[in-house]
Amino acid sequence: MSKSSAAANGQALWAKQPKANAELFALTYGALVMEVVGDADGNVKEINEQLENIGYSIGIRCVDEFLAKSDVAVCKSFEETSNVLGKTAFKMFLGANCDVHQHSAKSFSLIMHENPLTVFVELPDEYKETLQYTIVYCGVIRGALEMLNYKVDCTLVKSTLKGDDVDEIKVDLKSVMQDGAGDDYHEE
Amino acid sequence: MFLNLFIVNKSGGLIHHRALSQKAPHIGTNEWLRIGSTFHSLHAIATEASPIKLPGNKKAGADDGIEEIQAEGMTLVCLQTRTGIKFVITAEPNTAVAVDLGQVLREIYVLYTDCALKDPFYELEMPIRCELFTQGVENLIQRVESMINYSTSTSSTSNTRVVTLR
């Protein structure tokens, strides 16, 4: 699927999705992060891990919703997957437009010019460099792609909360898991 | 008439089964579990038997497997999602002619994602015991059944599918 058709598809799906108030959404996420921060006693590594895990749990479930409602054809390359993810899926769930930048056949970046999670957010100095506020996206992407047999590493490269001009999420493909019977069941 | 619906998770466990009409044969829960896992295995064998392989996926077969089984008394249609869940519906052959069962299954898939997956108490891979989902399927089946009755009384018998969903 090309970038433009993926984007058009995303727009159509976004129009069909039930909407939640954007401010309520941002505030709810903020409250969730505060809860995690409180639970972790200020251990930033643990906070980031927790938020990523929350995202993972969301990802493994919401991928089915995407597949059920979007009717996209099977992607033939990882590049195609990146377009569907950035242009269609992000638009469908978040209403946000994001740019997809290919680094190589196995790696790409999603660049978000608008981030629905970070309205109203300012990080205090003690967390500014370390807390990855929107790492939940990384978890969602990792979970969703894992359900489709892609093992990926997903990192936040840039964040507007840290003074960058855009949000950038980098996705690296580690391996493609095999479906079907395991090696033990294959005849020599 | 629709007969039965069952859903098999990606490891072959039965996570949901129900009769969709009075006409459905009575099958005990243990038998259902057996049917679920047997179907899962047959599906996997059918996939391996396919001569068409996906590019870059040397060992596994193409992802089609069993899509439809036709018999004198019933038609079975299976939808396997990209995440490995199988939705299987059986119906009488005349129903299968009148409705696109694959479309019905895709609607059930949407119901599953909206009702079961968004239920925080639903655990993945576990049996679906979710009132909203049951009710949703009930409504869908009733809607489709009523459309069939309507269309068979007004249109002549033809092989084209007369009911379109959505």
Coordinates of C-alpha atoms in Angstrom, one line a residue:
Chain A
M1 CA 0.0 0.0 0.0
S2 CA 1.4 3.4 -0.9
K3 CA 1.7 6.3 1.5
S4 CA -1.2 8.3 0.0
S5 CA -3.7 5.4 0.0
A6 CA -2.7 4.4 3.5
A7 CA -3.3 8.0 4.6
A8 CA -6.7 8.1 2.9
N9 CA -7.6 4.8 4.5
G10 CA -6.6 6.2 7.9
Q11 CA -8.7 9.3 7.4
A12 CA -11.8 7.2 6.5
L13 CA -11.2 4.9 9.5
W14 CA -10.7 7.9 11.9
A15 CA -14.1 9.3 10.7
K16 CA -15.8 6.1 11.7
Q17 CA -14.2 5.6 15.1
P18 CA -16.1 6.7 18.2
K19 CA -14.4 9.8 19.6
A20 CA -13.3 10.7 23.0
N21 CA -12.6 14.2 24.2
A22 CA -8.9 15.1 23.4
E23 CA -8.4 17.0 26.7
L24 CA -9.9 14.2 28.8
F25 CA -7.7 11.7 27.0
A26 CA -4.5 13.7 27.6
L27 CA -5.5 14.3 31.3
T28 CA -6.3 10.7 31.9
Y29 CA -3.0 9.6 30.5
G30 CA -1.3 12.2 32.7
A31 CA -3.1 10.9 35.7
L32 CA -2.0 7.4 34.8
V33 CA 1.6 8.5 34.5
M34 CA 1.4 10.2 37.9
E35 CA 0.1 7.0 39.4
V36 CA 2.9 5.0 38.0
V37 CA 5.5 7.6 39.1
G38 CA 4.0 7.4 42.6
D39 CA 4.1 3.6 42.7
A40 CA 7.7 3.5 41.5
D41 CA 9.0 5.8 44.2
G42 CA 10.8 7.9 41.7
N43 CA 12.8 5.1 40.1
V44 CA 12.7 6.4 36.6
K45 CA 13.9 3.2 34.9
E46 CA 11.0 1.4 36.5
I47 CA 8.5 4.1 35.5
N48 CA 9.6 3.8 31.8
E49 CA 9.4 0.0 31.9
Q50 CA 5.9 0.1 33.5
L51 CA 4.6 2.6 30.9
E52 CA 6.1 0.5 28.1
N53 CA 4.5 -2.6 29.5
I54 CA 1.1 -0.8 29.7
G55 CA 1.6 0.1 26.0
Y56 CA 2.4 -3.5 25.2
S57 CA -0.8 -4.8 26.8
I58 CA -2.7 -2.2 24.8
G59 CA -0.9 -3.1 21.6
I60 CA -1.5 -6.9 21.6
R61 CA -5.3 -6.2 21.9
C62 CA -5.8 -3.2 19.7
V63 CA -4.0 -4.7 16.8
D64 CA -7.1 -7.0 16.3
E65 CA -9.3 -4.0 16.4
F66 CA -7.2 -2.4 13.6
L67 CA -7.3 -5.5 11.5
A68 CA -11.0 -6.1 12.0
K69 CA -12.0 -2.6 11.0
S70 CA -9.4 -1.6 8.5
D71 CA -9.6 -4.5 6.0
V72 CA -6.0 -3.8 4.8
A73 CA -4.4 -6.4 2.6
V74 CA -1.4 -8.4 3.9
C75 CA 1.7 -6.3 3.7
K76 CA 4.4 -7.7 1.5
S77 CA 7.3 -5.8 2.9
F78 CA 8.3 -4.2 6.2
E79 CA 8.2 -0.8 4.4
E80 CA 4.6 -1.3 3.6
T81 CA 3.9 -2.2 7.2
S82 CA 5.6 1.0 8.3
N83 CA 3.2 3.0 6.1
V84 CA 0.1 1.2 7.3
L85 CA 1.3 1.7 10.9
G86 CA 2.2 5.4 10.6
K87 CA -0.4 6.6 8.1
T88 CA -3.4 4.3 8.8
A89 CA -3.2 3.0 12.3
F90 CA -1.9 6.1 14.1
K91 CA -4.6 8.1 12.3
M92 CA -7.3 5.7 13.1
F93 CA -6.6 5.5 16.8
L94 CA -5.2 8.9 17.6
G95 CA -6.4 11.2 14.8
A96 CA -2.8 12.3 14.5
N97 CA -0.9 12.6 11.3
C98 CA 2.5 11.2 11.3
D99 CA 5.3 11.1 8.8
V100 CA 7.1 7.8 8.1
H101 CA 10.8 8.1 7.4
Q102 CA 12.6 5.0 6.1
H103 CA 16.1 4.4 7.3
S104 CA 16.5 1.0 5.7
A105 CA 14.5 -2.1 4.8
K106 CA 14.4 -3.0 8.5
S107 CA 14.2 0.3 10.2
F108 CA 12.0 3.4 10.1
S109 CA 11.0 6.4 12.2
L110 CA 7.6 7.8 12.9
I111 CA 7.7 11.5 13.1
M112 CA 4.8 13.1 15.0
H113 CA 4.2 16.8 14.5
E114 CA 1.2 16.7 16.9
N115 CA 1.1 14.5 19.9
P116 CA -2.3 14.1 21.6
L117 CA -0.7 12.8 24.8
T118 CA 1.5 15.8 25.5
V119 CA -0.9 18.7 25.4
F120 CA -0.6 20.5 28.8
V121 CA 2.5 18.5 29.8
E122 CA 5.7 20.0 31.2
L123 CA 8.2 17.7 32.8
P124 CA 9.8 18.8 36.0
D125 CA 13.6 19.2 35.9
E126 CA 14.3 16.0 37.8
Y127 CA 12.5 14.0 35.2
K128 CA 13.2 16.1 32.1
E129 CA 16.1 14.0 30.7
T130 CA 15.2 10.6 32.0
L131 CA 11.4 10.1 32.0
Q132 CA 10.1 8.9 28.6
Y133 CA 6.6 10.3 28.9
T134 CA 5.2 8.9 25.7
I135 CA 7.0 5.6 25.8
V136 CA 3.6 4.0 25.9
Y137 CA 3.6 4.4 22.0
C138 CA 6.7 2.2 21.8
G139 CA 4.9 -0.5 23.8
V140 CA 1.8 -0.3 21.7
I141 CA 3.9 -0.7 18.5
R142 CA 6.0 -3.5 19.9
G143 CA 2.9 -5.4 21.1
A144 CA 0.9 -4.9 17.9
L145 CA 3.8 -5.9 15.6
E146 CA 4.6 -8.9 17.8
M147 CA 1.1 -10.3 17.2
L148 CA 1.9 -10.1 13.5
N149 CA 5.1 -12.0 14.0
Y150 CA 7.4 -9.0 13.8
K151 CA 9.9 -8.7 16.7
V152 CA 10.8 -5.1 16.9
D153 CA 12.8 -2.7 19.1
C154 CA 11.1 0.5 19.5
T155 CA 12.7 3.7 21.0
L156 CA 11.8 7.3 21.6
V157 CA 14.5 9.3 19.8
K158 CA 13.1 12.8 20.0
S159 CA 10.5 14.3 22.3
T160 CA 9.0 17.7 22.3
L161 CA 9.0 17.5 26.1
K162 CA 12.8 17.5 26.0
G163 CA 13.0 20.5 23.8
D164 CA 13.1 18.8 20.4
D165 CA 10.9 20.2 17.6
V166 CA 9.1 16.9 16.9
D167 CA 8.4 13.5 18.5
E168 CA 10.3 10.7 16.8
I169 CA 9.7 7.0 17.4
K170 CA 12.3 4.7 15.9
V171 CA 11.3 1.1 15.1
D172 CA 14.0 -1.5 14.3
L173 CA 13.0 -4.9 13.0
K174 CA 14.9 -7.6 14.9
S175 CA 13.4 -10.8 13.4
V176 CA 10.3 -12.2 11.8
M177 CA 8.9 -15.2 13.7
Q178 CA 7.8 -18.2 11.8
D179 CA 4.3 -19.5 11.8
G180 CA 3.3 -23.1 11.4
A181 CA 4.7 -26.2 12.8
G182 CA 8.1 -26.0 14.6
D183 CA 11.3 -27.5 13.2
D184 CA 10.8 -30.7 15.2
Y185 CA 7.8 -31.6 13.0
H186 CA 9.5 -31.2 9.7
E187 CA 10.9 -34.3 7.9
E188 CA 14.5 -34.1 6.9
Chain B
M1 CA -30.8 -21.2 9.3
F2 CA -27.5 -20.6 11.0
L3 CA -26.3 -23.6 13.1
N4 CA -23.2 -23.1 15.2
L5 CA -20.5 -20.6 15.9
F6 CA -17.2 -21.5 17.5
I7 CA -13.9 -19.6 18.0
V8 CA -10.5 -21.2 18.4
N9 CA -7.5 -19.3 19.8
K10 CA -4.1 -19.5 18.2
S11 CA -2.9 -22.4 20.2
G12 CA -6.0 -24.5 19.2
G13 CA -8.0 -24.0 22.4
L14 CA -11.7 -23.5 22.0
I15 CA -12.6 -20.1 23.5
H16 CA -16.3 -19.8 22.5
H17 CA -19.0 -22.0 21.2
R18 CA -22.7 -21.5 20.8
A19 CA -25.8 -22.7 18.9
L20 CA -27.2 -20.0 16.7
S21 CA -30.7 -21.5 16.2
Q22 CA -32.9 -24.3 17.5
K23 CA -31.9 -26.4 14.5
A24 CA -28.3 -26.7 15.6
P25 CA -27.3 -30.3 16.7
H26 CA -26.8 -30.7 20.5
I27 CA -23.1 -31.2 21.2
G28 CA -21.7 -31.4 24.7
T29 CA -18.9 -29.1 25.9
N30 CA -16.3 -31.9 25.9
E31 CA -17.1 -32.7 22.3
W32 CA -16.9 -29.0 21.4
L33 CA -13.4 -28.8 22.9
R34 CA -12.4 -31.8 20.8
I35 CA -14.0 -30.3 17.7
G36 CA -12.1 -27.1 18.3
S37 CA -8.7 -28.6 18.6
T38 CA -9.3 -31.1 15.8
F39 CA -10.3 -28.3 13.5
H40 CA -7.2 -26.4 14.5
S41 CA -5.0 -29.4 13.5
L42 CA -6.7 -30.0 10.2
H43 CA -6.4 -26.3 9.4
A44 CA -2.7 -26.5 10.1
I45 CA -2.3 -29.6 7.9
A46 CA -4.2 -27.9 5.1
T47 CA -1.9 -25.0 5.4
E48 CA 1.2 -27.2 5.1
A49 CA -0.3 -29.1 2.2
S50 CA -0.8 -26.0 0.1
P51 CA 1.8 -25.8 -2.7
I52 CA 1.8 -22.0 -2.5
K53 CA 4.3 -20.6 0.0
L54 CA 4.5 -17.1 1.2
P55 CA 7.6 -15.2 0.0
G56 CA 10.3 -15.1 2.6
N57 CA 8.6 -17.8 4.6
K58 CA 10.1 -21.0 3.4
K59 CA 8.7 -23.5 5.9
A60 CA 5.2 -22.4 6.6
G61 CA 2.6 -22.6 3.9
A62 CA 0.5 -19.8 2.6
D63 CA -1.9 -18.5 5.2
D64 CA -5.1 -19.9 3.8
G65 CA -5.8 -23.3 5.4
I66 CA -9.4 -24.4 5.5
E67 CA -11.7 -21.6 4.3
E68 CA -14.9 -23.5 3.5
I69 CA -16.3 -27.0 3.9
Q70 CA -19.4 -27.8 1.9
A71 CA -21.6 -30.8 2.7
E72 CA -25.1 -31.9 1.9
G73 CA -26.6 -30.7 5.2
M74 CA -24.4 -27.8 6.2
T75 CA -21.7 -25.4 5.0
L76 CA -18.8 -24.4 7.3
V77 CA -16.9 -21.2 6.8
C78 CA -13.7 -20.3 8.7
L79 CA -12.1 -16.9 9.0
Q80 CA -8.5 -17.0 10.4
T81 CA -7.4 -13.5 11.5
R82 CA -3.8 -12.3 11.0
T83 CA -3.3 -12.8 14.7
G84 CA -4.2 -16.5 14.5
I85 CA -7.7 -16.6 15.9
K86 CA -10.2 -18.7 14.0
F87 CA -13.9 -17.8 13.7
V88 CA -15.9 -20.7 12.4
I89 CA -19.6 -20.6 11.5
T90 CA -21.8 -23.4 10.2
A91 CA -25.1 -22.9 8.5
E92 CA -27.6 -24.7 6.3
P93 CA -26.5 -24.6 2.6
N94 CA -29.4 -22.4 1.5
T95 CA -28.4 -19.8 4.1
A96 CA -24.8 -20.0 2.9
V97 CA -26.1 -19.2 -0.6
A98 CA -28.2 -16.3 0.6
V99 CA -25.6 -14.6 2.8
D100 CA -21.9 -14.1 2.6
L101 CA -20.9 -16.0 5.7
G102 CA -17.4 -14.6 5.5
Q103 CA -18.9 -11.2 5.9
V104 CA -20.9 -12.4 8.9
L105 CA -17.6 -13.7 10.4
R106 CA -15.9 -10.4 9.8
E107 CA -18.7 -8.7 11.7
I108 CA -18.3 -11.1 14.5
Y109 CA -14.6 -10.4 14.5
V110 CA -15.4 -6.7 14.9
L111 CA -17.7 -7.5 17.8
Y112 CA -14.9 -9.6 19.4
T113 CA -12.5 -6.7 19.2
D114 CA -15.1 -4.2 20.6
C115 CA -16.7 -6.3 23.3
A116 CA -14.2 -9.0 24.4
L117 CA -10.8 -7.4 23.8
K118 CA -11.8 -4.1 25.3
D119 CA -13.2 -5.8 28.5
P120 CA -10.4 -5.3 31.0
F121 CA -11.4 -8.6 32.7
Y122 CA -11.1 -10.6 29.6
E123 CA -7.7 -12.4 29.4
L124 CA -6.3 -13.1 25.9
E125 CA -6.6 -16.7 24.8
M126 CA -9.1 -17.5 27.5
P127 CA -12.8 -18.4 27.0
I128 CA -15.0 -15.5 26.2
R129 CA -17.7 -15.0 28.8
C130 CA -18.8 -11.6 28.0
E131 CA -22.4 -10.5 28.0
L132 CA -21.9 -7.7 25.5
F133 CA -20.3 -10.1 22.9
T134 CA -23.1 -12.7 23.3
Q135 CA -25.7 -10.1 22.9
G136 CA -24.0 -8.5 19.9
V137 CA -23.7 -11.9 18.1
E138 CA -27.4 -12.5 19.0
N139 CA -28.5 -9.2 17.4
L140 CA -26.3 -9.7 14.4
I141 CA -27.7 -13.2 13.7
Q142 CA -31.3 -12.0 14.2
R143 CA -30.7 -9.1 11.8
V144 CA -29.2 -11.4 9.1
E145 CA -31.9 -14.0 9.5
S146 CA -34.7 -11.4 9.1
M147 CA -33.0 -10.1 6.0
I148 CA -32.9 -13.6 4.5
N149 CA -36.6 -14.2 5.2
Y150 CA -37.4 -10.9 3.6
S151 CA -35.3 -11.5 0.5
T152 CA -36.4 -15.0 -0.2
S153 CA -40.0 -14.0 -0.2
T154 CA -39.6 -11.2 -2.7
S155 CA -36.9 -12.4 -5.1
S156 CA -36.9 -15.6 -7.2
T157 CA -34.4 -18.4 -6.4
S158 CA -31.1 -17.6 -7.8
N159 CA -27.5 -18.5 -7.0
T160 CA -26.4 -14.9 -6.3
R161 CA -26.1 -13.8 -2.8
V162 CA -29.1 -11.6 -2.1
V163 CA -28.3 -10.2 1.3
T164 CA -25.6 -7.7 1.5
L165 CA -24.4 -6.6 5.0
R166 CA -23.4 -3.0 5.8

